[in-house]
Amino acid sequence: MNQCEFADLREPYGAGPLRRGGLAAHPMDQFHVWFTQARGEGLAEPNAMALATVEPRGVPRVRIVLLKGYDRAGFRFFTNYRSRKGRALLENPNVSVVFPWHPIRRQVSVSGRAERLSEEENDAYFRTRPHGSQVGAWASEYQSSPVRDRAELEERFGQYERTWTGAAEIPRPEYWGGYRILPSEVEFWQGRADRMHDRFRYRLRSEEGSGQLWDIERLSP
């Protein structure tokens, strides 16, 4: 594809305005409003987010993971602690995520720190996973490591499936669990005409007792 063809890859952004007066005081309250609207628009997997970590050599790496819950404290997702992302988070818990809601001309960008969830939270969520996903967590013990071929993966899955046949409950692998991203900065981006987008950034100013104080500022597009 040449440069001219790329120049033609343009979409008009005609969404309505995003105004300071219409924003919630807390970014997680504002996220709830937007996430609810994204679900209402029928977006495919509105909980898909691009997660960026920093590896021990200082190299950034990004991948798509699924948001599995949020509250005032932050955003939750689950993975294999032995995976590439798990090893990176062990060395450096600083992360960024982006929710790319292109069909509704919106993005939410988050920067913060990831902390592991409790064993109780991990167990509770693991019990809600479908049977096949629970078996898959055992079969992917060596996530991110090279594997000979697909047959090897399917053989592992079959072995664990036979192991848990008839079991009342499949236990959670000790290497599988979740993280909570504690945000320190959250940006809400609304696409507008002529690339004059509306952008508002929440920055954590302080934490007082059980509450948080956030500064909100408009950013140039």
mmCIF file of C-alpha atoms in Angstrom:
data_model
loop_
_atom_site.group_PDB
_atom_site.id
_atom_site.type_symbol
_atom_site.label_atom_id
_atom_site.label_comp_id
_atom_site.label_asym_id
_atom_site.label_seq_id
_atom_site.Cartn_x
_atom_site.Cartn_y
_atom_site.Cartn_z
ATOM 1 C CA MET A 1 0.000 0.000 0.000
ATOM 2 C CA ASN A 2 1.539 3.313 -1.021
ATOM 3 C CA GLN A 3 1.403 6.660 0.739
ATOM 4 C CA CYS A 4 -1.542 7.925 -1.284
ATOM 5 C CA GLU A 5 -3.633 4.922 -0.330
ATOM 6 C CA PHE A 6 -2.903 5.511 3.343
ATOM 7 C CA ALA A 7 -3.954 9.129 2.936
ATOM 8 C CA ASP A 8 -7.386 7.859 1.891
ATOM 9 C CA LEU A 9 -7.812 5.872 5.119
ATOM 10 C CA ARG A 10 -9.750 8.590 6.879
ATOM 11 C CA GLU A 11 -13.011 8.493 8.777
ATOM 12 C CA PRO A 12 -15.065 11.555 9.730
ATOM 13 C CA TYR A 13 -15.450 11.917 13.500
ATOM 14 C CA GLY A 14 -18.767 13.578 14.161
ATOM 15 C CA ALA A 15 -19.454 12.631 17.768
ATOM 16 C CA GLY A 16 -20.978 15.052 20.218
ATOM 17 C CA PRO A 17 -18.901 17.223 22.545
ATOM 18 C CA LEU A 18 -17.313 16.135 25.799
ATOM 19 C CA ARG A 19 -17.457 18.978 28.310
ATOM 20 C CA ARG A 20 -15.779 19.473 31.660
ATOM 21 C CA GLY A 21 -19.097 20.136 33.343
ATOM 22 C CA GLY A 22 -20.433 16.754 32.305
ATOM 23 C CA LEU A 23 -17.608 14.707 33.828
ATOM 24 C CA ALA A 24 -17.806 12.795 37.098
ATOM 25 C CA ALA A 25 -15.428 13.862 39.862
ATOM 26 C CA HIS A 26 -13.870 10.376 40.074
ATOM 27 C CA PRO A 27 -12.437 8.687 36.943
ATOM 28 C CA MET A 28 -13.859 5.279 37.815
ATOM 29 C CA ASP A 29 -17.355 6.778 37.973
ATOM 30 C CA GLN A 30 -16.782 8.337 34.556
ATOM 31 C CA PHE A 31 -15.415 5.016 33.254
ATOM 32 C CA HIS A 32 -18.576 3.278 34.456
ATOM 33 C CA VAL A 33 -20.695 5.713 32.443
ATOM 34 C CA TRP A 34 -18.670 5.184 29.274
ATOM 35 C CA PHE A 35 -18.316 1.420 29.693
ATOM 36 C CA THR A 36 -22.069 1.083 30.163
ATOM 37 C CA GLN A 37 -22.632 3.109 26.995
ATOM 38 C CA ALA A 38 -20.084 1.016 25.060
ATOM 39 C CA ARG A 39 -21.921 -2.170 26.078
ATOM 40 C CA GLY A 40 -25.220 -0.582 25.118
ATOM 41 C CA GLU A 41 -23.879 0.148 21.632
ATOM 42 C CA GLY A 42 -23.235 -3.572 21.123
ATOM 43 C CA LEU A 43 -19.461 -3.289 20.711
ATOM 44 C CA ALA A 44 -17.664 -6.620 20.373
ATOM 45 C CA GLU A 45 -15.851 -7.251 23.661
ATOM 46 C CA PRO A 46 -15.914 -3.714 25.058
ATOM 47 C CA ASN A 47 -13.851 -5.115 27.952
ATOM 48 C CA ALA A 48 -10.880 -5.805 25.638
ATOM 49 C CA MET A 49 -7.947 -3.590 26.568
ATOM 50 C CA ALA A 50 -4.391 -3.225 25.317
ATOM 51 C CA LEU A 51 -2.074 -3.808 28.272
ATOM 52 C CA ALA A 52 1.484 -2.442 28.121
ATOM 53 C CA THR A 53 4.204 -3.641 30.496
ATOM 54 C CA VAL A 54 7.929 -2.986 30.751
ATOM 55 C CA GLU A 55 10.237 -5.994 30.571
ATOM 56 C CA PRO A 56 13.399 -6.305 32.693
ATOM 57 C CA ARG A 57 15.612 -4.949 29.893
ATOM 58 C CA GLY A 58 13.424 -1.849 29.692
ATOM 59 C CA VAL A 59 11.650 -2.952 26.504
ATOM 60 C CA PRO A 60 7.896 -2.178 26.402
ATOM 61 C CA ARG A 61 5.478 -4.891 25.308
ATOM 62 C CA VAL A 62 1.767 -4.697 24.652
ATOM 63 C CA ARG A 63 -0.991 -7.297 24.228
ATOM 64 C CA ILE A 64 -4.782 -7.521 24.463
ATOM 65 C CA VAL A 65 -6.295 -8.815 27.708
ATOM 66 C CA LEU A 66 -9.877 -8.803 28.982
ATOM 67 C CA LEU A 67 -11.112 -6.608 31.793
ATOM 68 C CA LYS A 68 -12.876 -8.838 34.330
ATOM 69 C CA GLY A 69 -14.183 -6.293 36.755
ATOM 70 C CA TYR A 70 -13.732 -2.777 38.042
ATOM 71 C CA ASP A 71 -14.666 -0.632 41.002
ATOM 72 C CA ARG A 72 -13.476 2.560 42.634
ATOM 73 C CA ALA A 73 -10.145 0.888 43.448
ATOM 74 C CA GLY A 74 -9.285 0.045 39.839
ATOM 75 C CA PHE A 75 -9.416 -2.462 36.988
ATOM 76 C CA ARG A 76 -9.102 -6.259 37.342
ATOM 77 C CA PHE A 77 -7.780 -8.861 34.918
ATOM 78 C CA PHE A 78 -6.509 -12.437 35.219
ATOM 79 C CA THR A 79 -3.563 -14.286 33.719
ATOM 80 C CA ASN A 80 -0.813 -16.824 34.298
ATOM 81 C CA TYR A 81 1.705 -15.427 36.781
ATOM 82 C CA ARG A 82 4.466 -17.326 34.945
ATOM 83 C CA SER A 83 3.608 -15.746 31.594
ATOM 84 C CA ARG A 84 5.735 -13.086 29.961
ATOM 85 C CA LYS A 85 3.478 -10.347 31.298
ATOM 86 C CA GLY A 86 3.464 -11.954 34.747
ATOM 87 C CA ARG A 87 7.254 -12.006 34.877
ATOM 88 C CA ALA A 88 7.399 -8.398 33.678
ATOM 89 C CA LEU A 89 4.937 -7.277 36.357
ATOM 90 C CA LEU A 90 6.999 -9.014 39.026
ATOM 91 C CA GLU A 91 9.965 -6.817 38.106
ATOM 92 C CA ASN A 92 8.073 -3.619 37.287
ATOM 93 C CA PRO A 93 4.413 -3.186 38.309
ATOM 94 C CA ASN A 94 3.948 0.032 36.292
ATOM 95 C CA VAL A 95 1.458 -0.472 33.443
ATOM 96 C CA SER A 96 -0.687 1.334 30.900
ATOM 97 C CA VAL A 97 -3.916 0.166 29.281
ATOM 98 C CA VAL A 98 -6.090 1.492 26.479
ATOM 99 C CA PHE A 99 -9.726 0.690 25.723
ATOM 100 C CA PRO A 100 -10.055 1.288 21.929
ATOM 101 C CA TRP A 101 -13.751 1.844 21.355
ATOM 102 C CA HIS A 102 -13.364 2.883 17.706
ATOM 103 C CA PRO A 103 -17.000 2.399 16.587
ATOM 104 C CA ILE A 104 -18.165 5.079 19.039
ATOM 105 C CA ARG A 105 -15.071 7.287 18.546
ATOM 106 C CA ARG A 106 -13.849 6.912 22.098
ATOM 107 C CA GLN A 107 -10.738 5.796 23.923
ATOM 108 C CA VAL A 108 -9.892 5.476 27.597
ATOM 109 C CA SER A 109 -6.195 5.424 28.523
ATOM 110 C CA VAL A 110 -5.006 4.426 31.982
ATOM 111 C CA SER A 111 -1.610 4.581 33.687
ATOM 112 C CA GLY A 112 -0.991 3.084 37.085
ATOM 113 C CA ARG A 113 0.436 0.241 39.109
ATOM 114 C CA ALA A 114 -0.625 -3.417 39.092
ATOM 115 C CA GLU A 115 -0.937 -5.386 42.306
ATOM 116 C CA ARG A 116 -1.860 -9.037 42.722
ATOM 117 C CA LEU A 117 -5.335 -9.931 43.903
ATOM 118 C CA SER A 118 -5.856 -11.979 47.051
ATOM 119 C CA GLU A 119 -6.071 -15.763 46.957
ATOM 120 C CA GLU A 120 -9.740 -15.467 47.930
ATOM 121 C CA GLU A 121 -10.489 -13.172 44.972
ATOM 122 C CA ASN A 122 -8.610 -15.488 42.611
ATOM 123 C CA ASP A 123 -10.466 -18.574 43.833
ATOM 124 C CA ALA A 124 -13.836 -16.856 43.614
ATOM 125 C CA TYR A 125 -13.303 -15.777 40.013
ATOM 126 C CA PHE A 126 -11.786 -19.117 38.932
ATOM 127 C CA ARG A 127 -14.956 -20.888 40.067
ATOM 128 C CA THR A 128 -16.999 -18.760 37.642
ATOM 129 C CA ARG A 129 -14.954 -19.809 34.594
ATOM 130 C CA PRO A 130 -16.373 -22.411 32.177
ATOM 131 C CA HIS A 131 -15.067 -25.960 32.583
ATOM 132 C CA GLY A 132 -12.928 -25.762 29.443
ATOM 133 C CA SER A 133 -11.321 -22.499 30.541
ATOM 134 C CA GLN A 134 -10.471 -24.030 33.916
ATOM 135 C CA VAL A 135 -8.829 -27.007 32.215
ATOM 136 C CA GLY A 136 -7.048 -24.637 29.844
ATOM 137 C CA ALA A 137 -5.493 -22.784 32.778
ATOM 138 C CA TRP A 138 -3.803 -26.028 33.821
ATOM 139 C CA ALA A 139 -2.803 -26.918 30.266
ATOM 140 C CA SER A 140 -1.164 -23.515 29.750
ATOM 141 C CA GLU A 141 1.154 -23.789 32.743
ATOM 142 C CA TYR A 142 4.077 -22.728 30.552
ATOM 143 C CA GLN A 143 2.323 -19.780 28.909
ATOM 144 C CA SER A 144 4.567 -17.707 26.605
ATOM 145 C CA SER A 145 7.139 -20.550 26.373
ATOM 146 C CA PRO A 146 7.908 -22.245 23.019
ATOM 147 C CA VAL A 147 5.902 -25.377 22.235
ATOM 148 C CA ARG A 148 6.613 -28.076 19.658
ATOM 149 C CA ASP A 149 3.247 -28.003 17.895
ATOM 150 C CA ARG A 150 -0.515 -27.831 18.367
ATOM 151 C CA ALA A 151 -0.679 -31.556 19.062
ATOM 152 C CA GLU A 152 1.428 -31.091 22.192
ATOM 153 C CA LEU A 153 -0.990 -28.474 23.508
ATOM 154 C CA GLU A 154 -4.010 -30.661 22.811
ATOM 155 C CA GLU A 155 -2.320 -33.623 24.485
ATOM 156 C CA ARG A 156 -1.750 -31.544 27.621
ATOM 157 C CA PHE A 157 -5.357 -30.384 27.597
ATOM 158 C CA GLY A 158 -6.580 -33.950 27.242
ATOM 159 C CA GLN A 159 -4.422 -35.144 30.124
ATOM 160 C CA TYR A 160 -5.791 -32.521 32.488
ATOM 161 C CA GLU A 161 -9.348 -33.043 31.291
ATOM 162 C CA ARG A 162 -9.051 -36.725 32.151
ATOM 163 C CA THR A 163 -7.530 -35.818 35.514
ATOM 164 C CA TRP A 164 -10.555 -33.771 36.507
ATOM 165 C CA THR A 165 -13.246 -35.993 34.947
ATOM 166 C CA GLY A 166 -15.997 -36.459 37.490
ATOM 167 C CA ALA A 167 -14.486 -33.981 39.941
ATOM 168 C CA ALA A 168 -16.960 -31.781 41.781
ATOM 169 C CA GLU A 169 -14.632 -28.826 41.366
ATOM 170 C CA ILE A 170 -11.407 -28.101 39.498
ATOM 171 C CA PRO A 171 -8.889 -26.394 41.794
ATOM 172 C CA ARG A 172 -7.190 -23.186 40.690
ATOM 173 C CA PRO A 173 -3.541 -23.585 39.687
ATOM 174 C CA GLU A 174 -1.278 -21.754 42.109
ATOM 175 C CA TYR A 175 0.384 -19.965 39.193
ATOM 176 C CA TRP A 176 -2.898 -18.507 37.900
ATOM 177 C CA GLY A 177 -4.509 -15.371 39.301
ATOM 178 C CA GLY A 178 -5.426 -11.769 38.898
ATOM 179 C CA TYR A 179 -4.197 -8.214 39.167
ATOM 180 C CA ARG A 180 -5.802 -4.941 40.074
ATOM 181 C CA ILE A 181 -4.561 -1.868 38.214
ATOM 182 C CA LEU A 182 -4.541 1.090 40.594
ATOM 183 C CA PRO A 183 -4.844 4.140 38.328
ATOM 184 C CA SER A 184 -2.875 7.321 38.876
ATOM 185 C CA GLU A 185 -3.856 8.892 35.550
ATOM 186 C CA VAL A 186 -6.905 8.301 33.331
ATOM 187 C CA GLU A 187 -7.644 10.041 30.036
ATOM 188 C CA PHE A 188 -11.000 10.120 28.254
ATOM 189 C CA TRP A 189 -10.758 10.794 24.523
ATOM 190 C CA GLN A 190 -13.760 11.716 22.384
ATOM 191 C CA GLY A 191 -13.267 11.959 18.616
ATOM 192 C CA ARG A 192 -14.556 15.213 17.084
ATOM 193 C CA ALA A 193 -14.749 16.733 13.623
ATOM 194 C CA ASP A 194 -11.617 18.141 11.947
ATOM 195 C CA ARG A 195 -9.429 16.262 14.433
ATOM 196 C CA MET A 196 -10.367 18.787 17.125
ATOM 197 C CA HIS A 197 -10.877 15.982 19.623
ATOM 198 C CA ASP A 198 -12.011 16.424 23.222
ATOM 199 C CA ARG A 199 -9.510 15.063 25.732
ATOM 200 C CA PHE A 200 -9.732 15.207 29.514
ATOM 201 C CA ARG A 201 -7.115 13.820 31.869
ATOM 202 C CA TYR A 202 -7.675 12.859 35.502
ATOM 203 C CA ARG A 203 -4.530 12.948 37.636
ATOM 204 C CA LEU A 204 -4.450 11.628 41.188
ATOM 205 C CA ARG A 205 -3.576 14.492 43.509
ATOM 206 C CA SER A 206 -3.853 12.838 46.897
ATOM 207 C CA GLU A 207 -5.521 10.118 48.914
ATOM 208 C CA GLU A 208 -7.272 11.159 52.095
ATOM 209 C CA GLY A 209 -8.448 8.295 54.252
ATOM 210 C CA SER A 210 -10.659 6.114 52.076
ATOM 211 C CA GLY A 211 -11.151 8.844 49.476
ATOM 212 C CA GLN A 212 -9.145 10.199 46.545
ATOM 213 C CA LEU A 213 -8.799 13.682 45.134
ATOM 214 C CA TRP A 214 -8.372 14.003 41.372
ATOM 215 C CA ASP A 215 -7.414 16.966 39.218
ATOM 216 C CA ILE A 216 -9.119 17.175 35.827
ATOM 217 C CA GLU A 217 -7.645 19.106 32.902
ATOM 218 C CA ARG A 218 -8.453 19.484 29.234
ATOM 219 C CA LEU A 219 -5.666 18.473 26.850
ATOM 220 C CA SER A 220 -4.949 19.829 23.420
ATOM 221 C CA PRO A 221 -5.871 17.391 20.643
#
